[in-house]
Amino acid sequence: MRMFTFKMNSKQIFGLILLLTGIVVVLITFLTNHPAKPASKSEGIRCSTTQERVDYINSFDLKTDSKEESKEIIIPEQFNDVYNKYNEIQKQQNFDLTDYKGKTAVMYTYNITNYKDNDNVIANLIVYDGMLIGADLCDTSADNGFLVALNDKT
């Protein structure tokens, strides 16, 4: 049986403690210093109740009459040009419908009552398993129609 021993003086012990402290500081710095990620499904926005959905819309300084319409939608398995453009609007808000291809979600629609003297504006929220996965703001009139991200300030 072999036994290893070593002898250290106080300067060596201090140096070892200093080295170990430095390693711990570097590890903590690298493990905790990472850029913020965009909202994802796991960090998503809960919208399972009418109040949560209305609160989300209100967070953009938009007011609604709180009357909601809902319908089940199926996110297409394959995106065409129109859906790719729609998904680009979603990506501007840190949503991405790509992960939900082929899934059934619920679209909630609310009338917006304070959008630039325009009575035709609605907000759509797309919810899957109680989590918000998409949103848009649109004008349903034939003359001035538009479709933008809910957080669009133009």
Coordinates of N, CA and C in Angstrom, one line a residue:
M1 N 0.8 -1.2 0.0 CA 0.0 0.0 0.0 C 0.9 1.2 0.0
R2 N 0.6 2.1 -0.9 CA 1.3 3.4 -1.0 C 0.5 4.5 -0.4
M3 N 1.2 5.4 0.2 CA 0.5 6.6 0.8 C 1.3 7.8 0.3
F4 N 0.5 8.7 -0.2 CA 1.1 10.0 -0.6 C 0.9 11.1 0.4
T5 N 1.9 11.8 0.7 CA 1.8 12.9 1.6 C 2.4 14.1 0.9
F6 N 2.0 15.3 1.3 CA 2.7 16.5 0.8 C 2.6 17.5 2.0
K7 N 3.5 18.4 1.9 CA 3.7 19.4 2.9 C 3.6 20.7 2.3
M8 N 2.8 21.6 2.9 CA 2.7 23.0 2.3 C 2.9 24.0 3.4
N9 N 3.6 25.1 3.0 CA 3.8 26.1 4.0 C 2.6 27.1 3.9
S10 N 2.6 28.1 4.7 CA 1.4 29.0 4.7 C 1.2 29.8 3.4
K11 N 2.3 30.2 2.8 CA 2.2 30.9 1.5 C 1.6 30.0 0.4
Q12 N 1.9 28.7 0.4 CA 1.4 27.8 -0.6 C -0.1 27.5 -0.3
I13 N -0.5 27.4 1.0 CA -1.9 27.2 1.4 C -2.7 28.5 0.9
F14 N -2.2 29.7 1.2 CA -2.8 30.9 0.8 C -3.0 30.9 -0.7
G15 N -1.9 30.5 -1.5 CA -2.0 30.5 -2.9 C -3.0 29.6 -3.4
L16 N -3.1 28.4 -2.8 CA -4.1 27.4 -3.2 C -5.6 27.9 -3.0
I17 N -5.8 28.5 -1.8 CA -7.1 29.1 -1.5 C -7.4 30.2 -2.5
L18 N -6.4 31.0 -2.8 CA -6.7 32.1 -3.8 C -7.0 31.5 -5.2
L19 N -6.3 30.5 -5.6 CA -6.6 29.9 -6.9 C -8.0 29.3 -6.9
L20 N -8.4 28.6 -5.9 CA -9.7 28.0 -5.8 C -10.8 29.0 -5.8
T21 N -10.6 30.1 -5.1 CA -11.5 31.2 -5.1 C -11.7 31.8 -6.5
G22 N -10.6 32.0 -7.2 CA -10.6 32.5 -8.6 C -11.4 31.6 -9.5
I23 N -11.2 30.3 -9.4 CA -11.9 29.4 -10.2 C -13.4 29.5 -10.0
V24 N -13.8 29.5 -8.7 CA -15.2 29.6 -8.3 C -15.8 30.9 -8.9
V25 N -15.1 32.0 -8.8 CA -15.6 33.3 -9.3 C -15.8 33.3 -10.8
V26 N -14.8 32.7 -11.5 CA -14.9 32.6 -13.0 C -16.1 31.7 -13.4
L27 N -16.3 30.6 -12.7 CA -17.4 29.7 -13.0 C -18.7 30.4 -12.8
I28 N -18.9 31.0 -11.7 CA -20.1 31.7 -11.4 C -20.4 32.8 -12.4
T29 N -19.4 33.5 -12.8 CA -19.5 34.6 -13.8 C -20.0 34.0 -15.1
F30 N -19.4 32.9 -15.6 CA -19.8 32.4 -16.9 C -21.1 31.7 -16.9
L31 N -21.4 31.0 -15.8 CA -22.7 30.3 -15.7 C -23.9 31.2 -15.5
T32 N -23.7 32.4 -14.9 CA -24.9 33.3 -14.7 C -24.9 34.4 -15.6
N33 N -23.9 34.7 -16.4 CA -23.9 35.9 -17.3 C -24.2 35.4 -18.7
H34 N -25.5 35.3 -19.0 CA -25.9 34.9 -20.4 C -27.0 35.9 -20.9
P35 N -27.0 36.1 -22.2 CA -28.0 37.1 -22.7 C -29.4 36.6 -22.5
A36 N -30.3 37.6 -22.4 CA -31.8 37.2 -22.2 C -32.3 36.6 -23.4
K37 N -33.1 35.6 -23.2 CA -33.7 34.8 -24.3 C -35.1 35.4 -24.6
P38 N -35.5 35.4 -25.8 CA -36.9 35.8 -26.1 C -37.9 34.8 -25.4
A39 N -39.1 35.3 -25.2 CA -40.1 34.5 -24.6 C -40.3 33.2 -25.4
S40 N -40.4 32.1 -24.8 CA -40.6 30.8 -25.4 C -41.8 30.2 -24.8
K41 N -42.2 29.0 -25.3 CA -43.3 28.3 -24.7 C -43.1 28.1 -23.2
S42 N -41.9 27.7 -22.8 CA -41.7 27.4 -21.4 C -41.7 28.7 -20.5
E43 N -41.3 29.8 -21.1 CA -41.3 31.1 -20.4 C -42.5 31.9 -20.8
G44 N -43.5 31.3 -21.4 CA -44.5 32.1 -22.1 C -45.4 32.8 -21.3
I45 N -46.4 33.4 -21.9 CA -47.4 34.3 -21.3 C -48.7 33.5 -21.1
R46 N -49.1 33.3 -19.9 CA -50.3 32.6 -19.6 C -51.5 33.4 -20.0
C47 N -52.4 32.8 -20.8 CA -53.6 33.4 -21.3 C -54.8 32.4 -21.3
S48 N -54.9 31.8 -20.2 CA -56.0 30.7 -20.1 C -57.4 31.3 -19.7
T49 N -57.4 32.5 -19.2 CA -58.7 33.1 -18.8 C -58.9 34.4 -19.6
T50 N -60.2 34.8 -19.6 CA -60.5 36.1 -20.3 C -59.8 37.2 -19.6
Q51 N -59.7 37.3 -18.3 CA -59.0 38.4 -17.6 C -57.5 38.4 -18.0
E52 N -56.9 37.3 -18.1 CA -55.4 37.3 -18.5 C -55.3 37.8 -19.9
R53 N -56.2 37.4 -20.8 CA -56.1 37.9 -22.2 C -56.3 39.4 -22.3
V54 N -57.4 39.9 -21.6 CA -57.7 41.3 -21.6 C -56.5 42.1 -21.0
D55 N -55.9 41.6 -19.9 CA -54.8 42.2 -19.3 C -53.6 42.3 -20.2
Y56 N -53.4 41.3 -21.0 CA -52.3 41.3 -22.0 C -52.5 42.4 -23.0
I57 N -53.7 42.5 -23.5 CA -54.1 43.5 -24.5 C -53.9 44.9 -23.9
N58 N -54.4 45.1 -22.7 CA -54.3 46.3 -22.0 C -52.8 46.7 -21.7
S59 N -51.9 45.8 -21.7 CA -50.5 46.1 -21.4 C -49.9 46.9 -22.6
F60 N -50.5 46.9 -23.7 CA -50.1 47.7 -24.9 C -50.9 49.0 -25.0
D61 N -51.5 49.4 -23.9 CA -52.3 50.6 -23.9 C -53.5 50.5 -24.9
L62 N -53.9 49.3 -25.1 CA -55.1 49.1 -26.0 C -56.3 48.8 -25.0
K63 N -57.4 49.3 -25.4 CA -58.6 49.0 -24.6 C -59.6 48.2 -25.4
T64 N -60.3 47.3 -24.7 CA -61.2 46.4 -25.3 C -62.5 46.5 -24.5
D65 N -63.6 46.1 -25.2 CA -64.9 46.1 -24.5 C -65.1 44.8 -23.8
S66 N -64.0 43.9 -23.8 CA -64.0 42.7 -23.0 C -64.9 41.6 -23.6
K67 N -65.6 41.9 -24.7 CA -66.4 40.9 -25.3 C -65.5 40.1 -26.2
E68 N -65.5 38.8 -26.0 CA -64.6 38.0 -26.8 C -65.3 37.0 -27.7
E69 N -64.7 36.7 -28.9 CA -65.2 35.6 -29.7 C -64.0 34.7 -29.8
S70 N -64.4 33.4 -29.9 CA -63.3 32.4 -29.9 C -63.6 31.4 -31.0
K71 N -62.6 30.8 -31.6 CA -62.8 29.7 -32.5 C -61.5 28.9 -32.6
E72 N -61.7 27.6 -32.8 CA -60.6 26.7 -32.9 C -60.0 26.9 -34.3
I73 N -58.6 26.9 -34.3 CA -57.9 27.0 -35.6 C -56.9 25.9 -35.6
I74 N -56.5 25.5 -36.8 CA -55.4 24.5 -36.9 C -54.3 25.2 -37.6
I75 N -53.1 25.3 -37.0 CA -51.9 25.8 -37.6 C -51.5 24.9 -38.7
P76 N -51.4 25.4 -39.9 CA -51.1 24.5 -41.0 C -49.8 23.7 -40.9
E77 N -49.7 22.5 -41.4 CA -48.5 21.7 -41.4 C -47.4 22.3 -42.2
Q78 N -47.9 22.9 -43.4 CA -46.9 23.5 -44.3 C -47.4 25.0 -44.4
F79 N -46.4 25.9 -44.2 CA -46.7 27.3 -44.4 C -46.6 27.8 -45.8
N80 N -47.6 28.5 -46.3 CA -47.5 29.1 -47.6 C -47.0 30.5 -47.4
D81 N -46.9 31.3 -48.5 CA -46.3 32.6 -48.4 C -47.0 33.5 -47.4
V82 N -48.4 33.4 -47.5 CA -49.2 34.3 -46.5 C -48.9 33.9 -45.1
Y83 N -48.8 32.6 -44.8 CA -48.6 32.2 -43.4 C -47.1 32.5 -43.0
N84 N -46.2 32.4 -43.9 CA -44.8 32.7 -43.6 C -44.7 34.2 -43.3
K85 N -45.4 35.1 -44.0 CA -45.4 36.5 -43.7 C -46.1 36.8 -42.3
Y86 N -47.2 36.0 -42.1 CA -47.9 36.1 -40.8 C -46.9 35.7 -39.6
N87 N -46.2 34.6 -39.9 CA -45.3 34.2 -38.8 C -44.1 35.2 -38.6
E88 N -43.8 35.9 -39.6 CA -42.7 37.0 -39.4 C -43.3 38.1 -38.5
I89 N -44.6 38.4 -38.6 CA -45.2 39.3 -37.6 C -45.1 38.7 -36.2
Q90 N -45.3 37.4 -36.1 CA -45.3 36.8 -34.8 C -43.8 36.8 -34.2
K91 N -42.9 36.6 -35.1 CA -41.5 36.6 -34.6 C -41.0 38.0 -34.1
Q92 N -41.6 39.1 -34.7 CA -41.4 40.4 -34.2 C -41.8 40.6 -32.7
Q93 N -42.6 39.7 -32.2 CA -43.1 39.7 -30.9 C -42.6 38.6 -30.0
N94 N -41.5 37.9 -30.5 CA -40.9 36.7 -29.9 C -41.8 35.5 -29.8
F95 N -42.8 35.4 -30.8 CA -43.6 34.2 -30.9 C -43.1 33.6 -32.2
D96 N -43.3 32.3 -32.3 CA -43.0 31.5 -33.6 C -43.9 30.4 -33.7
L97 N -44.7 30.4 -34.7 CA -45.8 29.4 -34.9 C -45.2 28.1 -35.5
T98 N -43.9 28.1 -35.9 CA -43.3 26.9 -36.5 C -43.4 25.7 -35.6
D99 N -43.3 25.9 -34.3 CA -43.3 24.7 -33.4 C -44.7 24.2 -33.2
Y100 N -45.7 24.9 -33.7 CA -47.1 24.5 -33.5 C -47.8 24.0 -34.8
K101 N -47.0 23.7 -35.8 CA -47.5 23.2 -37.1 C -48.3 22.0 -36.9
G102 N -49.6 22.0 -37.4 CA -50.5 20.8 -37.3 C -51.2 20.8 -36.0
K103 N -51.0 21.7 -35.1 CA -51.6 21.7 -33.8 C -52.9 22.5 -33.9
T104 N -53.9 22.2 -33.0 CA -55.1 22.9 -32.9 C -55.0 23.9 -31.7
A105 N -55.3 25.2 -32.0 CA -55.2 26.2 -31.0 C -56.5 27.0 -31.0
V106 N -56.7 27.9 -30.1 CA -57.9 28.7 -30.0 C -57.5 30.2 -30.3
M107 N -58.2 30.8 -31.2 CA -58.0 32.2 -31.5 C -59.1 33.0 -30.8
Y108 N -58.7 33.9 -30.0 CA -59.6 34.8 -29.3 C -59.6 36.2 -29.9
T109 N -60.7 36.8 -30.2 CA -60.8 38.1 -30.9 C -61.5 39.1 -30.0
Y110 N -60.9 40.3 -29.9 CA -61.4 41.3 -29.1 C -61.5 42.6 -29.9
N111 N -62.6 43.4 -29.8 CA -62.8 44.7 -30.4 C -61.9 45.7 -29.6
I112 N -61.1 46.5 -30.3 CA -60.3 47.5 -29.7 C -61.0 48.8 -29.8
T113 N -61.2 49.5 -28.7 CA -62.1 50.7 -28.6 C -61.3 52.0 -28.6
N114 N -60.0 52.0 -28.6 CA -59.2 53.2 -28.5 C -58.1 53.3 -29.5
Y115 N -58.2 52.8 -30.7 CA -57.2 52.8 -31.7 C -57.4 53.9 -32.7
K116 N -56.7 55.0 -32.5 CA -56.7 56.2 -33.4 C -58.0 56.5 -34.1
D117 N -59.1 56.6 -33.3 CA -60.4 56.9 -33.9 C -60.9 55.9 -34.9
N118 N -60.5 54.7 -34.8 CA -60.8 53.7 -35.8 C -61.7 52.6 -35.0
D119 N -62.9 52.4 -35.5 CA -63.8 51.4 -34.9 C -63.7 50.0 -35.4
N120 N -62.8 49.8 -36.4 CA -62.8 48.5 -37.1 C -61.6 47.7 -36.6
V121 N -60.9 48.1 -35.6 CA -59.7 47.4 -35.2 C -60.0 46.3 -34.2
I122 N -59.4 45.1 -34.4 CA -59.5 44.0 -33.5 C -58.2 43.4 -33.2
A123 N -58.1 42.8 -32.0 CA -56.9 42.1 -31.6 C -57.2 40.6 -31.6
N124 N -56.3 39.8 -32.1 CA -56.4 38.4 -32.1 C -55.3 37.8 -31.3
L125 N -55.7 36.9 -30.4 CA -54.7 36.2 -29.5 C -54.8 34.7 -29.8
I126 N -53.7 34.1 -30.2 CA -53.7 32.6 -30.4 C -53.2 31.9 -29.2
V127 N -53.9 31.0 -28.7 CA -53.6 30.4 -27.4 C -53.6 28.9 -27.6
Y128 N -52.5 28.3 -27.1 CA -52.3 26.8 -27.2 C -52.0 26.3 -25.8
D129 N -52.8 25.4 -25.3 CA -52.6 24.9 -23.9 C -52.5 26.0 -22.9
G130 N -53.4 27.0 -23.0 CA -53.4 28.1 -22.0 C -52.3 29.1 -22.1
M131 N -51.4 28.9 -23.1 CA -50.2 29.8 -23.3 C -50.4 30.6 -24.6
L132 N -50.0 31.8 -24.6 CA -50.1 32.7 -25.8 C -49.0 32.3 -26.7
I133 N -49.3 32.0 -28.0 CA -48.3 31.6 -29.0 C -48.3 32.6 -30.2
G134 N -49.3 33.5 -30.2 CA -49.3 34.5 -31.3 C -50.3 35.6 -31.0
A135 N -50.1 36.7 -31.7 CA -51.0 37.9 -31.5 C -50.9 38.8 -32.7
D136 N -52.0 39.5 -33.0 CA -52.0 40.5 -34.0 C -53.0 41.5 -33.8
L137 N -52.9 42.6 -34.5 CA -53.8 43.7 -34.5 C -54.2 44.0 -35.9
C138 N -55.5 44.0 -36.2 CA -55.8 44.3 -37.6 C -57.1 45.1 -37.7
D139 N -57.1 45.8 -38.9 CA -58.3 46.6 -39.2 C -59.0 45.8 -40.3
T140 N -60.3 45.6 -40.0 CA -61.1 44.7 -40.9 C -61.8 45.4 -42.0
S141 N -61.6 46.7 -42.1 CA -62.3 47.5 -43.2 C -61.6 47.3 -44.5
A142 N -62.4 47.4 -45.5 CA -61.8 47.2 -46.9 C -61.0 48.3 -47.3
D143 N -61.3 49.5 -46.9 CA -60.5 50.7 -47.3 C -59.2 50.9 -46.6
N144 N -59.1 50.7 -45.3 CA -57.9 51.0 -44.5 C -57.3 49.7 -43.8
G145 N -57.6 48.6 -44.4 CA -57.2 47.3 -43.7 C -55.7 47.2 -43.5
F146 N -55.3 46.6 -42.4 CA -53.9 46.4 -42.0 C -53.8 45.2 -41.1
L147 N -52.7 44.6 -41.0 CA -52.4 43.5 -40.1 C -51.0 43.8 -39.6
V148 N -50.9 44.0 -38.2 CA -49.6 44.3 -37.6 C -49.4 43.5 -36.3
A149 N -48.2 43.5 -35.8 CA -47.9 42.9 -34.5 C -48.7 43.7 -33.4
L150 N -49.1 43.1 -32.4 CA -49.9 43.7 -31.3 C -49.1 44.8 -30.7
N151 N -47.8 44.7 -30.7 CA -46.9 45.7 -30.0 C -46.4 46.8 -31.0
D152 N -47.0 46.8 -32.2 CA -46.7 47.8 -33.3 C -47.2 49.2 -32.8
K153 N -46.3 50.2 -32.9 CA -46.7 51.5 -32.4 C -46.9 52.5 -33.6
T154 N -47.0 52.0 -34.8 CA -47.2 52.9 -36.0 C -48.6 53.2 -36.2

